[in-house]
Coordinates of C-alpha atoms and ligand atoms in Angstrom, one line a residue:
M1 CA 54.1 -82.4 47.0
V2 CA 56.1 -83.1 43.7
T3 CA 59.1 -85.5 44.3
Q4 CA 62.4 -85.0 41.9
E5 CA 60.3 -88.6 40.2
A6 CA 57.2 -86.5 40.3
L7 CA 59.1 -83.2 38.1
Q8 CA 61.3 -86.1 35.7
D9 CA 57.9 -87.0 34.4
C10 CA 55.8 -84.2 34.6
F11 CA 58.6 -82.9 32.2
L12 CA 59.6 -86.0 29.8
E13 CA 55.8 -86.2 29.4
A14 CA 55.2 -82.5 27.8
G15 CA 58.5 -82.6 26.3
R16 CA 57.5 -85.4 23.9
R17 CA 54.5 -83.8 22.7
Y18 CA 56.8 -81.2 21.4
G19 CA 59.3 -83.7 19.8
Y20 CA 61.7 -83.9 23.4
D21 CA 62.9 -87.4 24.0
D22 CA 65.6 -87.1 26.0
V23 CA 64.0 -84.2 28.8
M24 CA 65.9 -83.9 32.3
A25 CA 64.3 -81.7 35.1
E26 CA 65.6 -81.3 39.3
F27 CA 64.7 -78.7 41.3
A28 CA 66.8 -76.2 42.4
Q29 CA 67.7 -73.2 45.7
Y30 CA 67.1 -70.3 44.2
R31 CA 66.5 -67.3 46.2
D32 CA 63.8 -66.5 44.2
F33 CA 60.8 -68.5 42.0
K34 CA 63.3 -69.1 38.8
V35 CA 63.3 -71.7 36.5
R36 CA 66.6 -71.6 33.3
W37 CA 66.5 -74.6 31.3
Q38 CA 69.9 -75.7 28.5
R39 CA 68.5 -77.1 25.6
S40 CA 69.5 -77.6 22.1
Y41 CA 66.6 -79.1 19.3
R42 CA 66.9 -82.9 21.0
W43 CA 67.5 -82.3 23.9
A44 CA 66.6 -80.2 27.0
R45 CA 67.1 -79.8 30.5
F46 CA 65.5 -77.6 33.3
K47 CA 65.9 -76.2 36.7
V48 CA 63.5 -75.6 38.5
S49 CA 62.9 -74.0 42.0
D50 CA 62.0 -75.2 45.2
Y51 CA 59.2 -73.5 46.1
L52 CA 57.7 -75.4 43.4
E53 CA 58.1 -78.5 46.1
D54 CA 54.2 -78.8 47.6
A55 CA 52.5 -76.7 44.4
P56 CA 49.6 -79.7 43.2
E57 CA 50.8 -81.7 40.4
K58 CA 48.8 -80.6 37.7
V59 CA 50.8 -76.8 38.3
V60 CA 54.5 -78.3 37.7
R61 CA 52.6 -79.8 34.4
D62 CA 50.8 -77.0 32.8
L63 CA 54.7 -75.3 33.6
A64 CA 55.9 -77.5 31.9
Q65 CA 54.2 -77.9 28.7
S66 CA 53.7 -74.0 29.2
L67 CA 57.8 -73.5 29.1
F68 CA 58.0 -76.5 26.4
R69 CA 55.6 -73.8 24.7
R70 CA 57.5 -71.3 24.5
I71 CA 61.3 -73.0 23.5
V72 CA 59.6 -74.2 20.3
G73 CA 58.3 -70.4 19.9
D74 CA 54.7 -71.2 19.4
G75 CA 53.9 -69.1 21.4
D76 CA 55.0 -66.8 24.9
D77 CA 52.6 -66.4 27.2
G78 CA 54.1 -66.1 30.7
Y79 CA 53.1 -68.6 32.8
T80 CA 49.5 -70.7 33.1
E81 CA 47.1 -69.6 35.0
N82 CA 47.3 -72.2 37.4
V83 CA 50.7 -71.4 37.6
R84 CA 49.8 -67.7 38.6
A85 CA 47.1 -68.7 41.1
W86 CA 49.4 -70.6 42.6
V87 CA 52.6 -68.5 42.6
T88 CA 50.6 -65.5 43.9
S89 CA 48.0 -67.2 46.2
E90 CA 48.0 -66.4 50.5
G91 CA 48.9 -69.8 51.3
F92 CA 52.7 -68.8 49.0
R93 CA 53.3 -66.1 50.1
E94 CA 53.1 -67.0 53.7
A95 CA 55.0 -70.7 53.2
K96 CA 58.0 -69.0 51.2
Q97 CA 58.6 -65.6 52.4
Q98 CA 60.5 -67.1 55.0
I99 CA 63.0 -69.3 53.1
Y100 CA 62.7 -66.0 50.3
L101 CA 64.5 -63.9 53.5
R102 CA 67.1 -66.9 54.4
R103 CA 68.5 -67.6 51.1
S104 CA 68.8 -63.9 51.1
R105 CA 72.2 -63.3 52.8
S106 CA 72.3 -59.5 52.7
L107 CA 69.3 -58.2 53.9
T108 CA 70.0 -57.3 57.6
R109 CA 66.3 -58.0 58.5
S110 CA 65.4 -54.9 59.5
P111 CA 63.7 -51.9 58.8
V112 CA 65.8 -49.5 61.3
G113 CA 69.0 -48.6 59.7
D114 CA 71.8 -46.3 61.6
H115 CA 70.4 -42.8 60.3
Q116 CA 67.2 -43.8 58.4
N117 CA 63.7 -45.8 59.0
I118 CA 61.8 -47.3 56.5
R119 CA 59.5 -48.5 59.0
D120 CA 59.0 -44.5 59.1
A121 CA 59.0 -44.0 55.3
Y122 CA 56.2 -46.5 54.7
E123 CA 54.0 -44.7 57.6
S124 CA 54.0 -41.5 55.6
L125 CA 53.6 -43.2 52.5
I126 CA 50.5 -44.5 54.2
A127 CA 49.3 -41.1 55.5
Q128 CA 49.8 -39.4 52.2
G129 CA 47.7 -41.9 51.2
L130 CA 49.4 -43.3 48.4
V131 CA 49.6 -47.2 49.6
D132 CA 47.3 -49.1 51.6
N133 CA 49.2 -50.6 54.9
D134 CA 49.9 -54.0 54.4
P135 CA 50.8 -55.6 57.4
E136 CA 52.2 -58.5 55.0
I137 CA 54.9 -55.9 53.3
Y138 CA 58.4 -57.0 55.0
L139 CA 60.8 -54.3 55.0
S140 CA 64.7 -54.3 55.8
W141 CA 67.7 -52.9 54.6
S142 CA 70.1 -54.3 52.7
K143 CA 74.7 -55.1 53.1
D144 CA 74.3 -53.9 49.0
A145 CA 75.7 -51.2 48.4
D146 CA 75.6 -51.4 44.8
P147 CA 75.2 -47.3 43.8
G148 CA 73.4 -48.3 39.7
N149 CA 70.7 -50.6 42.5
V150 CA 69.9 -49.0 45.4
V151 CA 66.2 -51.1 45.7
R152 CA 65.0 -54.7 45.3
C153 CA 62.1 -56.2 46.0
S154 CA 60.6 -59.6 45.6
V155 CA 57.0 -59.2 44.3
L156 CA 55.8 -62.7 45.1
M157 CA 57.1 -62.8 48.5
K158 CA 56.5 -58.6 49.3
V159 CA 59.7 -57.6 50.7
V160 CA 61.6 -54.9 49.6
A161 CA 64.7 -53.6 50.2
L162 CA 66.8 -50.7 50.5
S163 CA 70.6 -50.2 50.1
S164 CA 72.7 -49.9 52.6
L165 CA 73.9 -46.7 50.5
L166 CA 70.3 -44.9 51.7
D167 CA 71.1 -45.2 55.3
G168 CA 72.8 -42.0 56.2
K169 CA 72.3 -39.7 58.2
D170 CA 72.1 -36.6 55.1
V171 CA 70.1 -38.8 52.4
P172 CA 67.1 -36.6 52.2
G173 CA 63.4 -38.3 53.7
C174 CA 62.0 -38.0 50.4
V175 CA 64.7 -40.3 48.9
V176 CA 64.1 -43.2 50.6
E177 CA 60.3 -42.7 50.8
Y178 CA 60.4 -42.5 47.0
C179 CA 63.4 -46.0 46.6
L180 CA 60.2 -47.7 48.5
Y181 CA 57.4 -46.2 46.8
H182 CA 58.7 -47.5 43.6
E183 CA 59.1 -50.8 45.0
L184 CA 56.0 -50.8 46.5
C185 CA 54.2 -50.5 42.8
H186 CA 55.2 -53.2 41.4
I187 CA 53.8 -55.3 44.4
A188 CA 51.3 -53.4 43.8
I189 CA 50.8 -53.8 40.3
G190 CA 51.6 -57.4 41.5
F191 CA 53.2 -60.3 39.1
D192 CA 53.5 -60.7 35.9
P193 CA 56.6 -62.2 34.0
T194 CA 55.4 -60.9 30.7
S195 CA 55.1 -57.0 31.5
E196 CA 57.6 -54.3 30.5
K197 CA 58.6 -53.7 33.7
H198 CA 58.2 -50.3 33.4
E199 CA 55.6 -50.6 31.2
R200 CA 53.7 -47.3 31.6
S201 CA 50.4 -48.0 34.2
Y202 CA 53.5 -48.5 36.2
D203 CA 54.6 -45.6 35.2
E204 CA 51.8 -43.0 36.4
L205 CA 51.3 -44.9 39.5
E206 CA 55.2 -43.8 40.2
K207 CA 54.2 -40.1 39.2
R208 CA 51.4 -39.8 42.2
Y209 CA 54.6 -39.3 44.7
P210 CA 55.1 -35.5 44.6
R211 CA 58.2 -35.8 46.0
R212 CA 59.6 -37.4 43.4
A213 CA 62.0 -34.5 41.0
E214 CA 63.4 -33.9 44.4
A215 CA 64.0 -37.4 44.6
R216 CA 65.4 -38.3 41.4
Q217 CA 67.4 -34.8 42.0
W218 CA 69.6 -36.2 45.2
M219 CA 70.4 -39.0 43.5
A220 CA 71.5 -38.2 40.3
R221 CA 73.3 -36.1 41.9
H222 CA 74.6 -38.0 44.1
C223 CA 75.3 -41.4 41.2
L224 CA 72.8 -43.2 43.3
R225 CA 70.4 -45.1 40.7
I226 CA 67.4 -47.3 40.7
R227 CA 68.0 -50.3 38.3
G228 CA 65.5 -50.1 35.2
V229 CA 65.2 -46.3 35.8
S230 CA 66.5 -43.5 33.3
P231 CA 67.7 -40.1 35.4
R232 CA 66.1 -38.7 32.8
R233 CA 62.5 -40.3 32.9
Ligands
ZN301 ZN1 61.5 -50.6 39.4

């Protein structure tokens, strides 16, 4: 358990190593695992995801160290191995998925929509040999209705949420499948804060969905998009 005081100490100690004397750090209840900071050349303020509250102290020390390295421009290696190992561990997801879901207010917490069932799409992807059945994946509809971003996921929490815009009776099954598959590819590739979101290895995996072109054409006609994906790619 890392107390507020221990968090502050870890960050102050790391800061001193990089010439920062005025350092403050506190836990924040973000939905996603992240750290935000503000700084000048002499002070730094951090808000650290409270998902790290029960991490071993060395994980928090490493985090502080890697953030100061980034701040002073001494390399951007994402997080250290200790931090990555902790946030990608089975126990982490098990303990935090429920908290994440509680903080995800827009989720209906069910894969069964008015017209479409995301669970059916998932089973179809499994039957096509495109994904392995993973009982830890959590599927839900979301009340978000942003046509520019019809699907989102948390790789760490293994949660995929599809916008209610895809829950229409005229939405072809391949569109729901494709959007779900797109996010499952992110989860399959795993947590990597330093990589581009849709790099080449990602594209190759994603292009395995056989009705991709058909799904994307339908989406383009209806002005629905997955964030970060150009309609022409
Ligand atoms: Zn994506």
